[in-house]
Short mmCIF file of C-alpha atoms and ligand atoms in Angstrom, two decimals:
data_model
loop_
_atom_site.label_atom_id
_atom_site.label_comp_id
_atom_site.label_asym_id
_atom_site.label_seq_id
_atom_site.Cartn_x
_atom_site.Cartn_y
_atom_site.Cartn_z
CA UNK A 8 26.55 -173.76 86.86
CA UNK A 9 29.65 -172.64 88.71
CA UNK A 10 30.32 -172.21 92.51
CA UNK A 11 30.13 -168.51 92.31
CA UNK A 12 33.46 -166.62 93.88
CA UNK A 13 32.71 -164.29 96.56
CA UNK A 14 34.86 -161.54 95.16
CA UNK A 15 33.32 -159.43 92.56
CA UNK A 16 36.75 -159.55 90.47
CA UNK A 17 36.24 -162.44 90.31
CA UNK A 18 32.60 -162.87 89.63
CA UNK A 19 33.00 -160.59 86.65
CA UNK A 20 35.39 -162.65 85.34
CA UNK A 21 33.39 -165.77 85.61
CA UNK A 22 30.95 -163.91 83.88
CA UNK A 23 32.68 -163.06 80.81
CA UNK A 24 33.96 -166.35 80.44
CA UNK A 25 30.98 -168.08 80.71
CA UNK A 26 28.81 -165.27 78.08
CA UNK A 27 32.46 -165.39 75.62
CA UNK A 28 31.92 -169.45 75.84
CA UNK A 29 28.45 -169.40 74.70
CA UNK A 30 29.37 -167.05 72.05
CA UNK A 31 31.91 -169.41 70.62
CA UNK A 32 29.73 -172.27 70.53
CA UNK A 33 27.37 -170.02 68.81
CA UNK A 34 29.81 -169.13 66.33
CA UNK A 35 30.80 -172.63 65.54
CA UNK A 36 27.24 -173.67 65.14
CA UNK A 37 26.47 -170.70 62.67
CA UNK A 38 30.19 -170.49 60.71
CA UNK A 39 30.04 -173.76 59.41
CA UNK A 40 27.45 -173.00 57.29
CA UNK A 41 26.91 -170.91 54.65
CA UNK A 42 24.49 -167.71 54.29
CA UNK A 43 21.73 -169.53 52.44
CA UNK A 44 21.64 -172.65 55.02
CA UNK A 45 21.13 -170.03 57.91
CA UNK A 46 18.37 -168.44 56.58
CA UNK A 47 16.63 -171.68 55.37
CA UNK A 48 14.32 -173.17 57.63
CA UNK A 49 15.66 -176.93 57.95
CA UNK A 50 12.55 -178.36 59.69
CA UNK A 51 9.02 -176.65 60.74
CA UNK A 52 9.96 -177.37 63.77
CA UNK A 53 12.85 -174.97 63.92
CA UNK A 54 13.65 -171.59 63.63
CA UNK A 55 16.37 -170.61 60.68
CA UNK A 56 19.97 -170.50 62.12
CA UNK A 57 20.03 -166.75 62.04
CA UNK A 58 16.62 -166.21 63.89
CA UNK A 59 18.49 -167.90 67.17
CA UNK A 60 21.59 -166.12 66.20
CA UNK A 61 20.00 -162.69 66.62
CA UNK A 62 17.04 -163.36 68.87
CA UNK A 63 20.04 -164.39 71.53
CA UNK A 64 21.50 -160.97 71.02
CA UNK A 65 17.90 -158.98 71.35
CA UNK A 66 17.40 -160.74 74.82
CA UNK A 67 20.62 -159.52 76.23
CA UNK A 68 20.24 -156.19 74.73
CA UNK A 69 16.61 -155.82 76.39
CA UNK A 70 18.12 -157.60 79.54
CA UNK A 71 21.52 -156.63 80.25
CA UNK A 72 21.63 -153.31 78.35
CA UNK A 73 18.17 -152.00 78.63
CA UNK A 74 16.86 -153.65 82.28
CA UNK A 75 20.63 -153.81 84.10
CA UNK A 76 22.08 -150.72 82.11
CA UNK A 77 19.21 -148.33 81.68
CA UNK A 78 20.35 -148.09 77.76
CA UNK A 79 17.78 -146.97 75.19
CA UNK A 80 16.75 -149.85 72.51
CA UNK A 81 19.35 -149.89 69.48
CA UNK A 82 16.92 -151.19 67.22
CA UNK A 83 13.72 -151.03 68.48
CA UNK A 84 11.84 -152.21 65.32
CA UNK A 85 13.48 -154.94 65.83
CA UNK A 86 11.62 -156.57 68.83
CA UNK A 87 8.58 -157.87 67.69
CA UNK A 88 10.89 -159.94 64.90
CA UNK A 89 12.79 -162.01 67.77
CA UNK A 90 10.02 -162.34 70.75
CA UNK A 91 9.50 -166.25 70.66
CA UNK A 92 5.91 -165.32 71.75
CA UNK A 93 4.82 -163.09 69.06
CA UNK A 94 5.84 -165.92 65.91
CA UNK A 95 5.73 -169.36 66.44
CA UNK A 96 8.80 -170.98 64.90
CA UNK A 97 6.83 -172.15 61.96
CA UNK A 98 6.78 -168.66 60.47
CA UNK A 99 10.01 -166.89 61.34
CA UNK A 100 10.96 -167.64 58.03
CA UNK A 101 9.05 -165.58 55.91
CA UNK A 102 9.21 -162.05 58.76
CA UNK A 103 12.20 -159.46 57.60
CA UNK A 104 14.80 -160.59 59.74
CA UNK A 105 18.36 -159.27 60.22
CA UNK A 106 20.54 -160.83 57.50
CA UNK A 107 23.24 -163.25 58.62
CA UNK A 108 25.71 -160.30 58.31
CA UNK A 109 23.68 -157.58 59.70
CA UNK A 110 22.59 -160.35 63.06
CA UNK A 111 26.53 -161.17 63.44
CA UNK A 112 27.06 -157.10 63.41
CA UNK A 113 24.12 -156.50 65.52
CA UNK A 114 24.96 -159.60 68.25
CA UNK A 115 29.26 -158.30 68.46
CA UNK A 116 27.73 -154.88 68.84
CA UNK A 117 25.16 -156.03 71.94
CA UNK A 118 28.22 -157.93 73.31
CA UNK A 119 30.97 -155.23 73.24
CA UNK A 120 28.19 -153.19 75.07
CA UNK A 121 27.64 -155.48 77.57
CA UNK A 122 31.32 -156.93 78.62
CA UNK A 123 31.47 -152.67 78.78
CA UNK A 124 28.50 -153.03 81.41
CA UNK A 125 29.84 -155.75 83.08
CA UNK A 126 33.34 -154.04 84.31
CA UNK A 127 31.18 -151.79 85.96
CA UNK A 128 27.63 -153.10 87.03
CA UNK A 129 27.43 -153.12 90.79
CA UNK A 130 25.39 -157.13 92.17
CA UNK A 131 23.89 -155.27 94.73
CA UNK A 132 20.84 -153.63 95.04
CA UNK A 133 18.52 -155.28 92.93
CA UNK A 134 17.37 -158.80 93.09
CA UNK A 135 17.93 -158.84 88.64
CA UNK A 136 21.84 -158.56 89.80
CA UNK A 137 22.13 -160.24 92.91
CA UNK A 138 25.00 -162.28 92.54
CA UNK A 139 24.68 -161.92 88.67
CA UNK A 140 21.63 -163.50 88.34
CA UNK A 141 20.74 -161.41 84.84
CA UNK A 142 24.21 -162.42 83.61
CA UNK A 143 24.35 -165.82 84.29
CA UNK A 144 20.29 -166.26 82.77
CA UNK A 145 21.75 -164.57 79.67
CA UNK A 146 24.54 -167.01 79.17
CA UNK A 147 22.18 -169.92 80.26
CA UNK A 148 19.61 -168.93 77.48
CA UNK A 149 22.12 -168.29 74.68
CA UNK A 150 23.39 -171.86 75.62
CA UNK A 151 19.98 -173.13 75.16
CA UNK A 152 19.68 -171.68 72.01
CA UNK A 153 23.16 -173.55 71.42
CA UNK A 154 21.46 -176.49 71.80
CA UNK A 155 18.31 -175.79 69.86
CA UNK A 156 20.16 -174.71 67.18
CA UNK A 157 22.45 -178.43 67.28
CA UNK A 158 19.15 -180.08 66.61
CA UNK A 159 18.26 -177.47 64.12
CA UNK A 160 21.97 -178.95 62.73
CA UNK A 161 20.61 -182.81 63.41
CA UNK A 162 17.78 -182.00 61.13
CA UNK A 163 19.28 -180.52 58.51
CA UNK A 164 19.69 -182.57 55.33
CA UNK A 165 23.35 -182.65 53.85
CA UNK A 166 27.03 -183.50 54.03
CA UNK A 167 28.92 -183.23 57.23
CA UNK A 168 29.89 -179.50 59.23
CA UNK A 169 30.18 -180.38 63.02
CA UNK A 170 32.96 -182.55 64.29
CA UNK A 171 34.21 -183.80 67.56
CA UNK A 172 35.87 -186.87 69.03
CA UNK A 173 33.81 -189.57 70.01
CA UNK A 174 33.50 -189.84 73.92
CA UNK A 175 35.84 -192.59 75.62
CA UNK A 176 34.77 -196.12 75.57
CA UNK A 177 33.15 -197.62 78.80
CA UNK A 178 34.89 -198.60 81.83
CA UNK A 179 36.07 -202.31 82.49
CA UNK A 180 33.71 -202.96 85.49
CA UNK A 181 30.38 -202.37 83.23
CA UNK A 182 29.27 -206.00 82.62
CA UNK A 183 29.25 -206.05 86.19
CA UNK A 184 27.05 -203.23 86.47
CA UNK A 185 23.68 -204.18 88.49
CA UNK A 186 20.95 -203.57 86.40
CA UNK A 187 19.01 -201.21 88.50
CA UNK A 188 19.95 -199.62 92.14
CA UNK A 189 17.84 -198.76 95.22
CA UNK A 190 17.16 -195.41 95.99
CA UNK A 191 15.88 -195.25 99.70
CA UNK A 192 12.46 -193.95 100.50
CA UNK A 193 11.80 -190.94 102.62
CA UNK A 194 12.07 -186.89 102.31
CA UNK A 195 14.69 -185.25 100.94
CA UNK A 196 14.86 -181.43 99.55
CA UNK A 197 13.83 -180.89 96.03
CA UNK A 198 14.53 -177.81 94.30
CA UNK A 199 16.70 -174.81 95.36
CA UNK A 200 16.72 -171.62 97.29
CA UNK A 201 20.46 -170.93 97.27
CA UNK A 202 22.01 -172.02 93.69
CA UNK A 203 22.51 -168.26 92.30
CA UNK A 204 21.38 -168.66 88.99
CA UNK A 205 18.77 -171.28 89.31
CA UNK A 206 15.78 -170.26 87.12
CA UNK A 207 12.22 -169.47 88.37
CA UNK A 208 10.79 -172.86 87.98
CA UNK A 209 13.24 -174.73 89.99
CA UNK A 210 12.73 -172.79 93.12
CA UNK A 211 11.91 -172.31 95.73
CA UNK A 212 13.41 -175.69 97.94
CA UNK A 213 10.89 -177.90 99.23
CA UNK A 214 10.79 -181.28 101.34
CA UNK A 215 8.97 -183.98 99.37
CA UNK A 216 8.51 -187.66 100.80
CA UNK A 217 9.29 -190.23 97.96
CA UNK A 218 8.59 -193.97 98.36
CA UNK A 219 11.62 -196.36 98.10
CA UNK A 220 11.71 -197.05 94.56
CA UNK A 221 14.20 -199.18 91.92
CA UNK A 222 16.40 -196.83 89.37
CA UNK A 223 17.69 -198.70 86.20
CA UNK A 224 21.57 -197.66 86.91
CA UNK A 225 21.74 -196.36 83.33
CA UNK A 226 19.87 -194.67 80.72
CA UNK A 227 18.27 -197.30 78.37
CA UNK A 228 20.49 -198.64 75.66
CA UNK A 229 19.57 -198.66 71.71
CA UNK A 230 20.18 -202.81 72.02
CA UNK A 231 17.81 -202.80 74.80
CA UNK A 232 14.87 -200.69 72.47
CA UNK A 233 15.63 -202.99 69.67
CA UNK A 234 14.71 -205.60 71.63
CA UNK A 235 11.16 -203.51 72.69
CA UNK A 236 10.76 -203.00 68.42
CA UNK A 237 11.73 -206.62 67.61
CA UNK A 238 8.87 -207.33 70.30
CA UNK A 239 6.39 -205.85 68.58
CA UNK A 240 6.43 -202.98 71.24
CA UNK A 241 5.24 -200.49 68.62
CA UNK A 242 1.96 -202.78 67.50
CA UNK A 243 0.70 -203.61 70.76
CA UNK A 244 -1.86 -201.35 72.40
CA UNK A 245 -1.25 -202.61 75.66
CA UNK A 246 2.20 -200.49 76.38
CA UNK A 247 0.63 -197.56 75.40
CA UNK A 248 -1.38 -194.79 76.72
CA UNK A 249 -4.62 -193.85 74.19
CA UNK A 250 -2.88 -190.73 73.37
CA UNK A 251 0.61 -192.57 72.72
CA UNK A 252 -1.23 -194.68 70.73
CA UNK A 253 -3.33 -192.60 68.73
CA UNK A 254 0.03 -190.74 68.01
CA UNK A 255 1.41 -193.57 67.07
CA UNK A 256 -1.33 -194.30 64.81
CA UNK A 257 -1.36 -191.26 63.14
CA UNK A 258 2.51 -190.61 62.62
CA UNK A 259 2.97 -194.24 62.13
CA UNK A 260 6.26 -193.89 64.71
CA UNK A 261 7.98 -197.36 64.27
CA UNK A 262 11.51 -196.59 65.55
CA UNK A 263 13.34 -193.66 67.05
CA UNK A 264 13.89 -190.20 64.62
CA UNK A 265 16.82 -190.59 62.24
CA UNK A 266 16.60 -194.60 62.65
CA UNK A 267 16.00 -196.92 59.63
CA UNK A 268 16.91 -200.45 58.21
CA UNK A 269 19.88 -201.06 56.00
CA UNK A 270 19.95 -203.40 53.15
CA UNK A 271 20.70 -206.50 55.25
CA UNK A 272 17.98 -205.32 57.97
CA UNK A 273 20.58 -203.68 60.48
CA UNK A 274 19.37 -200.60 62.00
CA UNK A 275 21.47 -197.29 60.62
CA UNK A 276 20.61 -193.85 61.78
CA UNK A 277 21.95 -190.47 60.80
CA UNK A 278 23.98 -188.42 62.64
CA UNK A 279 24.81 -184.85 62.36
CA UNK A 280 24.95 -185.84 58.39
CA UNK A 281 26.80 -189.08 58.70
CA UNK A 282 24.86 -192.53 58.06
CA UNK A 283 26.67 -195.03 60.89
CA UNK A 284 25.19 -198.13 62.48
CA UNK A 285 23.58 -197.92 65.40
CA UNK A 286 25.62 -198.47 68.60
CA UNK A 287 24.41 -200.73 70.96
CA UNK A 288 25.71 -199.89 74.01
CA UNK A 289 24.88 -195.98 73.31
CA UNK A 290 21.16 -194.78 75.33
CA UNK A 291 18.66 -194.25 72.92
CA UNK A 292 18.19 -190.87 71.71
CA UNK A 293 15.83 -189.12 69.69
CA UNK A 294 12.59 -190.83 71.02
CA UNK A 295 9.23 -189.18 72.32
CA UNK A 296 7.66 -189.29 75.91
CA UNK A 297 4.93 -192.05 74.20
CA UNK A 298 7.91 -193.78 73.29
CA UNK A 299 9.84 -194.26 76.83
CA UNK A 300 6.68 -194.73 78.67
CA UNK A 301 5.73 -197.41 76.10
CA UNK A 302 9.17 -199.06 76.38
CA UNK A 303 8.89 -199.16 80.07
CA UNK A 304 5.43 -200.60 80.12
CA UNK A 305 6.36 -203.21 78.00
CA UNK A 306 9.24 -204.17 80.17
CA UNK A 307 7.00 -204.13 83.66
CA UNK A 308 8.32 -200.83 84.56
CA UNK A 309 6.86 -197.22 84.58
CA UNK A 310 9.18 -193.84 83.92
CA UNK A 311 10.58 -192.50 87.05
CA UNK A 312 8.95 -189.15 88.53
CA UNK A 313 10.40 -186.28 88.57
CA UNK A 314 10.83 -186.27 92.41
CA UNK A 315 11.99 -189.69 91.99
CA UNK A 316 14.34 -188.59 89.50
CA UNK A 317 15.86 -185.76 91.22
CA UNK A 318 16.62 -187.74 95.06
CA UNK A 319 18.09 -190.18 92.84
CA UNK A 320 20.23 -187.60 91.30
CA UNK A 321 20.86 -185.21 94.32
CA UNK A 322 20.51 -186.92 97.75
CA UNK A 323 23.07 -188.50 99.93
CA UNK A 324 22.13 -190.86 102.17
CA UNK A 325 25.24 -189.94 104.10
CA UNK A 326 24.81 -186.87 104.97
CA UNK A 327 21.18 -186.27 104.75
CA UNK A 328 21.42 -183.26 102.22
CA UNK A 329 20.61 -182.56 98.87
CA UNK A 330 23.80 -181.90 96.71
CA UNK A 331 24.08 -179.83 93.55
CA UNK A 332 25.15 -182.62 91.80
CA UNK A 333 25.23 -187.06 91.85
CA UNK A 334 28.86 -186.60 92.83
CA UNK A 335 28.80 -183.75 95.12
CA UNK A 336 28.87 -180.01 95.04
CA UNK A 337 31.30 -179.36 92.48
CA UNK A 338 30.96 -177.95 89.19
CA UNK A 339 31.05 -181.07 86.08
CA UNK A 340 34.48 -181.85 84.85
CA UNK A 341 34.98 -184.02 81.63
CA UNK A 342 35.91 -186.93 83.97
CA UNK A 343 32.40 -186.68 85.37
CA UNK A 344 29.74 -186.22 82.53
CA UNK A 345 29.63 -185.69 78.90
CA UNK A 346 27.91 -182.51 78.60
CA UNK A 347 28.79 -178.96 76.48
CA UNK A 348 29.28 -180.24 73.41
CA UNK A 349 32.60 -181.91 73.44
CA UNK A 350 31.17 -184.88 71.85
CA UNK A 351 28.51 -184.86 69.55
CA UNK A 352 26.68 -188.10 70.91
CA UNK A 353 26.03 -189.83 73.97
CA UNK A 354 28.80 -191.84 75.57
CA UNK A 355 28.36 -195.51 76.22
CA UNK A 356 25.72 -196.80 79.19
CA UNK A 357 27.60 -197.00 82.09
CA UNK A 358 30.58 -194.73 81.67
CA UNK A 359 31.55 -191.54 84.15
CA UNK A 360 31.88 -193.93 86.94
CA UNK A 361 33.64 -190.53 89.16
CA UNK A 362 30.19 -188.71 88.65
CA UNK A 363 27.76 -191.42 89.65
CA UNK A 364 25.11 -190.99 92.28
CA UNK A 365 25.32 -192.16 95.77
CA UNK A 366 22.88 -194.41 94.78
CA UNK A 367 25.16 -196.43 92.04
CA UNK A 368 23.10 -194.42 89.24
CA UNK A 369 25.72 -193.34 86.20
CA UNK A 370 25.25 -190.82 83.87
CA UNK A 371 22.35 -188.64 85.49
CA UNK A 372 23.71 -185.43 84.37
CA UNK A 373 24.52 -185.44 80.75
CA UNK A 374 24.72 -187.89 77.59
CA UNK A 375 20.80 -188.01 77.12
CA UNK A 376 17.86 -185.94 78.55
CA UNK A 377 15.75 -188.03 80.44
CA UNK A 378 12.06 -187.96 80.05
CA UNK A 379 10.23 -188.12 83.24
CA UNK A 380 7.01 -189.40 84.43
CA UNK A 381 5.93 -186.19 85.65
CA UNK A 382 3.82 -182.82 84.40
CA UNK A 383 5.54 -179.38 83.99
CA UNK A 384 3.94 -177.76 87.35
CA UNK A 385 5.18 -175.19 89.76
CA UNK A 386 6.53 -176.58 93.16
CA UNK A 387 4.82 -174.76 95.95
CA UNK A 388 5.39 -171.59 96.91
CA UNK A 389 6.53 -170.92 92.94
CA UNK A 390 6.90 -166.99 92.30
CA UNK A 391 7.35 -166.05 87.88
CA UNK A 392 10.83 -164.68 88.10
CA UNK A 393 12.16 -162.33 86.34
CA UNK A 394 8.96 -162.64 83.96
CA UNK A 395 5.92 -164.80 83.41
CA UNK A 396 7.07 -166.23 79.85
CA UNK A 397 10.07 -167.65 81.38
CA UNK A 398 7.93 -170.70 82.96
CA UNK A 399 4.34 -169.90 84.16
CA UNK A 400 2.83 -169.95 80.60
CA UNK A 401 3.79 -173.43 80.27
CA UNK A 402 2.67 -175.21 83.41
CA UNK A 403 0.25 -177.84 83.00
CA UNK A 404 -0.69 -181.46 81.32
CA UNK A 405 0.61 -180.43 78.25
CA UNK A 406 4.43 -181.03 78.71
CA UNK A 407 6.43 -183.62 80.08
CA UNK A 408 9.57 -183.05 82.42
CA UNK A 409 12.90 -183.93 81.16
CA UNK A 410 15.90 -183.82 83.58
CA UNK A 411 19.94 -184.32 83.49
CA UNK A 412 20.59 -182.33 80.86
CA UNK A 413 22.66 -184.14 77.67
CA UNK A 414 25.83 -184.04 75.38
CA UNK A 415 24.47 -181.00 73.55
CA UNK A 416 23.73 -179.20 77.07
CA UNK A 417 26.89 -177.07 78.32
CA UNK A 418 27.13 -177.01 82.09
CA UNK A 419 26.33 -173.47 82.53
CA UNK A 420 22.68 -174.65 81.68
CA UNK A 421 22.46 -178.16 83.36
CA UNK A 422 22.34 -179.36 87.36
CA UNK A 423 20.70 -181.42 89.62
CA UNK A 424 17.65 -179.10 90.09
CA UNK A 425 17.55 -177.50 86.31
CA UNK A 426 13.83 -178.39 84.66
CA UNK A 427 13.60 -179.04 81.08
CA UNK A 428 9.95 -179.66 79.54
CA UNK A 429 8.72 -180.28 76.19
CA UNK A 430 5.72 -181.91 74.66
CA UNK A 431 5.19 -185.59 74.57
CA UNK A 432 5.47 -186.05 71.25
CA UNK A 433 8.75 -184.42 70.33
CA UNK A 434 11.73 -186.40 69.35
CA UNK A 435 14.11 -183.52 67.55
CA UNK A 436 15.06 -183.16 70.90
CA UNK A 437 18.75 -184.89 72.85
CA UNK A 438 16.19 -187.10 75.03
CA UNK A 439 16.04 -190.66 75.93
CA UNK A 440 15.50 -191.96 78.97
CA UNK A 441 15.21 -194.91 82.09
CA UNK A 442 12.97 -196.85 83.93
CA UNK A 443 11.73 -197.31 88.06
CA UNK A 444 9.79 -199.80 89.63
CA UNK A 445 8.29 -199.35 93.25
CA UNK A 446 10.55 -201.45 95.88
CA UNK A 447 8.68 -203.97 97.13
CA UNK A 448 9.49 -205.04 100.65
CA UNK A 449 6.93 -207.43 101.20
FE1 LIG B 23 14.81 -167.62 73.63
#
């Protein structure tokens, strides 16, 4: 997110930049295919391209035109097609949606409105537009559908039609990297009460006391889970939990999504329609929360909470504060994490030495999401904001937390306190992940 400027001229512009920048992305994600590929649905698991493409522009119609602006609905039949609550991704394919032309018209039409709106909303007087809170959720859920819609792109069988460079090869000092780094025990302050655009769920601040505790000092490599599968990690009952293994039983997992053997017994996997051996200095990607907490098991370790996570990623021992960031308060630069999209993998374990945690700990924010330990649950004092669907449906046992954000997550979306949380058996997803063990001072 970005350090918001105090002027409103400024703020406004912020604004548009960051809602034009999702729209681009959006654009390049839904151009590069043709009209037939965005109406297909590419995997049950995902909506058609054009679904995302218009259900982005009916949110900020009903939020930014209807709730900020007072405006009447454009299209109110509409609605019920895009409301992720009233049909499960599963059938979106078969309702009457907007045709990729008529969703392109319908989303530049919602837009013009809005950067109208925008030149003149006033941030005060409502807690929806305090400091552009509406805005900036808007951008940060369009973003999110960005992302969605790259692993809606992941899934999708066929040639090439997303490039990028690859990120920069790791620094000299990483052989040299310690394997895992200390992260001090006591409180520190989780979550926010100040970050202007932090959603529901990661508020409101809190002090939580967290053991001293080991942090592997990078995200788990593919060489590393190779080893775990050439161990026999995925036969052996004893890394897993009864529900990872029953999982495992039933979708016979044997390696992460998009992995498989070549002809010589190499592991290949396919990315983004390109077949390409698997890198082994790259953190594994695509595997589920069974997975990781299998892995870790097997290698005497345990995931990392999400309190453990989150000091690891936000407090400095120096100072005694919890920063926005591992690196400090300022907003992610390309020197300091691969995030937004400008690659189209993770980079190396052990890169982005400038935006590495107090701690030692690289690559926190970005390159892979990072399953936690933890259950989706509300910290305390949690009040639904703006609305109930946003996070409160979903607390519980039945999702896992993932933190740090990845590649495929553009800043706008992605900090030290931002909450991701998906079931434990999903793998479409950017998410891999490392491993803790309790410091033991005895
Ligand atoms: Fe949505």
């Amino acid at each position: 997110m970005i350090q918001l400027a105090a002027d409103e001229r400024t703020l406004r512009d912020e604004i548009a930049a960051r809602l034009i920048a999702a729209r681009t992305r959006t654009a390049g994600l839904t151009d590069c295919v043709d009209d037939e590929d965005l109406v297909r649905q590419h995997s049950r698991l995902m909506s058609p391209l054009v679904w995302d493409l218009a259900h982005v522009a009916n949110q900020e119609e009903l939020w930014l035109l209807r709730a900020v602006g007072g405006r009447e609905p454009m299209h109110p039949e509409i609605d019920p097609l895009y409301d992720a609550f009233e049909h499960p991704r599963a059938e979106r394919p078969i309702l009457p949606l907007l045709t990729p032309a008529e969703a392109r018209g319908y989303a530049d039409d919602v837009r013009g409105r809005v950067l109208d709106l925008l030149e003149r909303v006033s941030f005060t007087g409502s807690p929806l537009v305090d400091r552009g809170f509406v805005f900036g959720m808007i951008a940060q859920h369009e973003q999110q559908h960005d992302e969605t819609m790259l692993a809606t792109h992941q899934l999708r069988k066929g040639g090439q039609v997303l490039t990028a460079p690859p990120p920069a090869p790791p620094p000299g000092d990483v052989l040299r990297l310690p394997s895992e780094v200390l992260v001090q025990g006591g409180q520190f302050t989780m979550g926010t009460s100040t970050e202007p655009w932090a959603l529901d769920n990661e508020q409101p601040a809190h002090l939580v006391d967290v053991p001293p505790f080991y942090l592997d000092t990078t995200p788990v490599t593919n060489a590393k889970y190779i080893d775990f599968i050439a161990a026999g990690g995925y036969d052996d009952p004893r890394w897993w939990t009864s529900a990872g293994w029953d999982h495992r039983q039933r979708t016979d997992l044997s390696a992460p999504l998009f992995w498989q053997r070549d002809g010589a017994g190499q592991w290949i996997r396919r990315r983004f329609g390109v077949t390409e051996q698997v890198p082994p200095a790259e953190p594994v990607m695509h595997v589920c929360w069974y997975e990781a907490d299998a892995y870790a098991r097997w290698a005497g370790r345990r995931l990392p909470t999400e309190a453990e996570w989150e000091k690891a990623a936000r407090f400095d021992p120096a100072t005694g504060r919890s920063r926005r960031y591992p690196w400090g308060d300022g907003d992610p630069t390309s020197d300091l994490a691969n995030l937004g999209q400008r690659h189209l993998q993770p980079a190396s374990a052990g890169c982005y030495p400038a935006g590495a945690a107090p701690s030692g700990a690289r690559q926190l924010i970005g390159d892979v999401w990072e399953w936690t330990a933890s259950d989706f649950l509300p910290y305390p004092g949690f009040a639904a904001w703006p609305y109930k669907e946003y996070s409160e449906v979903f607390w519980g046992p039945d999702y896992k937390v993932l933190r740090g954000g990845a590649f495929s997550a553009d800043p706008v979306a992605c900090r030290g306190t931002f909450r991701n949380w998906d079931y434990p058996i999903r793998r479409q997803i950017f998410a891999g992940f490392r491993t803790a063990r309790d410091a033991d001072y005895a």
